[in-house]
XYZ file of C-alpha atoms in Angstrom:
264
model
C -124.934 9.264 141.181
C -126.904 12.444 140.520
C -129.330 12.602 137.611
C -127.561 12.128 134.299
C -129.711 14.702 132.502
C -131.925 17.770 132.811
C -135.302 17.779 131.089
C -137.640 20.685 130.446
C -140.966 19.558 128.991
C -142.380 22.139 126.619
C -145.665 22.803 124.868
C -144.552 22.591 121.220
C -143.872 19.621 118.899
C -140.098 20.106 119.179
C -137.462 18.466 121.368
C -133.934 19.861 121.484
C -131.440 17.204 122.598
C -127.995 18.290 123.840
C -126.041 15.089 124.502
C -122.442 16.331 124.550
C -122.272 19.571 126.561
C -121.986 17.807 129.927
C -118.768 18.108 131.928
C -119.445 15.966 135.000
C -117.084 13.021 135.489
C -117.385 10.631 138.453
C -114.307 10.700 140.677
C -113.435 7.061 140.067
C -113.192 7.853 136.357
C -111.560 11.285 136.580
C -108.758 9.871 138.737
C -107.763 7.622 135.824
C -107.779 10.245 133.072
C -104.576 11.408 131.420
C -103.476 15.035 131.546
C -104.617 15.381 127.941
C -108.110 14.146 128.786
C -108.765 15.830 132.143
C -109.686 19.215 130.603
C -112.355 17.393 128.519
C -111.245 19.004 125.243
C -113.867 17.248 123.087
C -116.855 18.706 124.914
C -119.571 20.430 122.884
C -118.817 23.530 124.910
C -121.689 25.834 125.914
C -124.241 24.303 123.525
C -126.916 24.296 126.234
C -126.237 28.013 126.787
C -126.294 28.678 123.056
C -129.817 27.243 122.851
C -131.143 28.734 126.080
C -133.890 30.461 124.088
C -135.444 27.137 123.018
C -137.556 26.635 126.137
C -139.096 30.091 125.728
C -140.140 29.040 122.210
C -142.122 26.159 123.721
C -139.606 23.443 122.899
C -138.735 20.602 125.211
C -135.019 20.559 126.064
C -132.989 17.539 127.183
C -129.418 18.185 128.321
C -126.835 15.603 129.394
C -124.923 16.303 132.602
C -122.002 13.903 132.121
C -119.053 14.159 129.772
C -118.890 12.147 126.574
C -115.737 10.611 128.092
C -118.011 8.849 130.589
C -120.166 7.557 127.740
C -121.066 8.905 124.323
C -124.834 9.234 124.170
C -124.725 9.637 120.390
C -123.300 6.164 119.787
C -125.275 2.913 119.584
C -125.074 0.628 122.612
C -123.371 -2.054 120.511
C -120.700 0.547 119.514
C -121.215 0.038 115.777
C -119.189 2.505 113.684
C -121.692 4.911 112.129
C -119.181 6.121 109.538
C -117.554 2.975 108.118
C -114.120 3.636 106.733
C -113.781 6.968 108.538
C -112.161 7.787 111.856
C -114.520 8.172 114.795
C -114.619 7.690 118.560
C -116.570 5.004 120.362
C -119.331 4.492 122.880
C -116.807 4.747 125.706
C -114.007 6.744 124.077
C -110.435 5.673 124.760
C -108.730 8.428 122.802
C -109.372 12.133 122.249
C -110.196 13.746 118.914
C -106.475 14.545 118.703
C -105.565 10.890 119.197
C -104.242 11.167 122.752
C -104.986 8.376 125.216
C -107.838 9.128 127.622
C -106.819 6.616 130.294
C -103.534 6.493 132.148
C -101.177 3.649 131.240
C -103.583 2.749 128.389
C -105.743 0.797 130.858
C -109.109 1.183 129.146
C -112.468 0.303 130.733
C -113.292 -3.393 130.512
C -116.603 -4.773 129.274
C -118.117 -4.948 132.747
C -117.394 -1.253 133.284
C -118.743 -0.347 129.867
C -121.982 -2.216 130.605
C -122.246 -0.418 133.933
C -121.927 2.932 132.192
C -124.577 1.968 129.670
C -126.963 1.117 132.503
C -126.048 4.129 134.633
C -125.735 6.938 132.080
C -126.729 5.904 128.545
C -130.050 4.229 129.322
C -131.500 7.018 131.508
C -130.886 9.663 128.830
C -132.333 7.571 126.037
C -135.303 6.490 128.123
C -136.085 10.137 128.832
C -135.612 11.063 125.178
C -137.910 8.303 123.938
C -140.604 9.092 126.511
C -140.554 12.800 125.717
C -140.782 12.180 121.975
C -143.704 9.851 122.582
C -145.459 12.438 124.759
C -144.950 15.137 122.125
C -146.222 12.881 119.355
C -149.303 11.944 121.373
C -150.111 15.603 121.999
C -149.322 17.044 118.569
C -149.526 14.147 116.127
C -145.859 14.453 115.227
C -142.537 15.355 116.826
C -139.395 17.065 115.552
C -136.127 16.160 117.232
C -133.260 18.650 116.944
C -129.986 17.081 118.057
C -127.668 19.956 118.957
C -123.907 19.503 118.703
C -120.752 21.488 118.105
C -117.198 20.663 117.086
C -113.938 22.476 116.453
C -113.764 23.963 112.972
C -110.606 21.986 112.238
C -110.119 18.372 113.347
C -107.647 16.782 110.910
C -108.356 13.303 112.243
C -111.988 13.504 111.091
C -112.021 15.801 108.062
C -109.763 17.864 105.831
C -109.588 21.634 106.026
C -112.161 23.767 107.788
C -115.680 22.557 108.461
C -118.687 24.569 107.234
C -120.413 26.538 109.980
C -123.774 24.732 109.877
C -123.497 20.980 109.294
C -127.012 19.607 109.076
C -127.602 15.877 109.005
C -130.702 13.807 108.291
C -129.099 10.431 107.533
C -129.431 11.121 103.809
C -133.143 12.051 104.151
C -133.980 8.883 106.084
C -134.543 10.572 109.451
C -136.583 13.579 108.366
C -139.122 14.647 105.762
C -137.123 16.128 102.860
C -139.234 19.305 102.733
C -138.478 20.059 106.389
C -134.769 19.413 105.861
C -134.718 21.684 102.831
C -136.576 24.431 104.673
C -134.042 24.326 107.514
C -131.168 24.251 105.026
C -132.598 27.296 103.282
C -132.566 29.182 106.592
C -128.969 28.124 107.193
C -127.867 29.157 103.707
C -129.609 32.516 104.099
C -127.436 33.331 107.119
C -125.111 36.059 105.868
C -121.483 35.396 106.695
C -122.001 31.702 107.452
C -121.638 28.521 105.424
C -123.963 25.515 105.466
C -124.225 21.962 104.168
C -126.748 19.139 104.439
C -125.507 15.558 104.863
C -121.867 16.430 104.341
C -119.189 14.943 106.594
C -121.717 14.674 109.430
C -124.981 12.970 108.501
C -126.342 12.452 112.001
C -125.273 10.123 114.760
C -127.149 7.431 116.638
C -129.773 9.772 118.082
C -130.752 11.142 114.686
C -130.671 7.749 112.969
C -132.440 5.809 115.709
C -135.263 8.198 116.581
C -135.876 9.904 113.249
C -138.570 7.708 111.682
C -140.801 9.823 109.435
C -143.319 7.011 108.877
C -143.860 7.037 112.662
C -144.234 10.823 112.617
C -140.887 11.590 114.263
C -138.492 13.744 112.241
C -134.889 14.161 113.415
C -132.247 16.670 112.353
C -128.718 16.952 113.715
C -126.802 20.209 113.650
C -123.059 19.984 114.103
C -122.179 23.643 114.610
C -118.630 24.817 114.026
C -117.325 26.136 117.342
C -115.552 29.025 115.650
C -118.990 30.638 115.275
C -119.509 31.233 118.996
C -116.448 30.508 121.154
C -112.687 30.426 121.414
C -111.418 27.136 120.022
C -108.570 26.749 122.502
C -108.377 26.156 126.242
C -110.124 27.214 128.364
C -112.699 27.363 125.520
C -114.598 30.490 126.614
C -117.974 31.490 125.230
C -117.635 34.677 123.161
C -120.758 36.816 123.342
C -119.952 38.885 120.263
C -119.734 35.768 118.098
C -122.562 33.882 119.797
C -124.952 36.808 119.450
C -124.448 36.727 115.679
C -125.166 33.020 115.257
C -127.976 32.609 117.803
C -130.643 34.406 115.700
C -129.975 31.967 112.864
C -130.298 28.990 115.191
C -133.558 30.445 116.436
C -134.878 30.821 112.895
C -134.011 27.202 112.152
C -135.914 26.067 115.229
C -138.839 28.320 114.275
C -138.897 26.533 110.928
C -139.184 23.220 112.781
C -141.954 24.593 114.992
C -144.078 25.953 112.165
C -143.619 23.002 109.813
C -146.593 20.703 109.327
C -146.375 17.179 107.923
C -147.928 16.702 104.504
């Protein structure tokens, strides 16, 4: 197995995590996927490309190589539902966002296979994430974690209607200092032509909730970006420069807010 992630270590107190843009799938898994799953429709398409300016800003950047169908890096290892009472997908997803089966003949991975994927793919990413946050905190006194995601603007299984463009999550202010969250939200709301919400349908997944501990000087924010802002929301899901070039400056301003923020 090749490395399950790419890590660029920066010079600033900011780490951008991109856990869902990977598209690699080991052959023994891909051979078992259904026709609905093989195109990997639930990928956070092009998010690493969308944030390719982050390293030049001094941020560290951690990007997953493997598809969320191999394992979902933003789920807890015990597969606890982070949104009780609401539809979601699991640590090792068995159905797509549209509800289609991922595995042929409904033969889902057994517990031994799930544990193997945790050891082989989940643990390396999270070990790297934790070590990089610790390094940043040691060097700067605090760390800001930006967990970068995207999702189709309409997913009836998960929410009604159309999603706002910028969906910021801080686990209801538990993962991040409120003044930092409000400063980022203000930047998002100031983006002409875009809509924004804080702690709406998406409040932050496992990465945000687990690593964002303000009392330990780590502040985590998740952004679930509506894919309509930068790409075509149908196969083959191409990146659209004209759209992306309009949203990227706003993403950059939000990251600049994280970089210039100082804990009280």
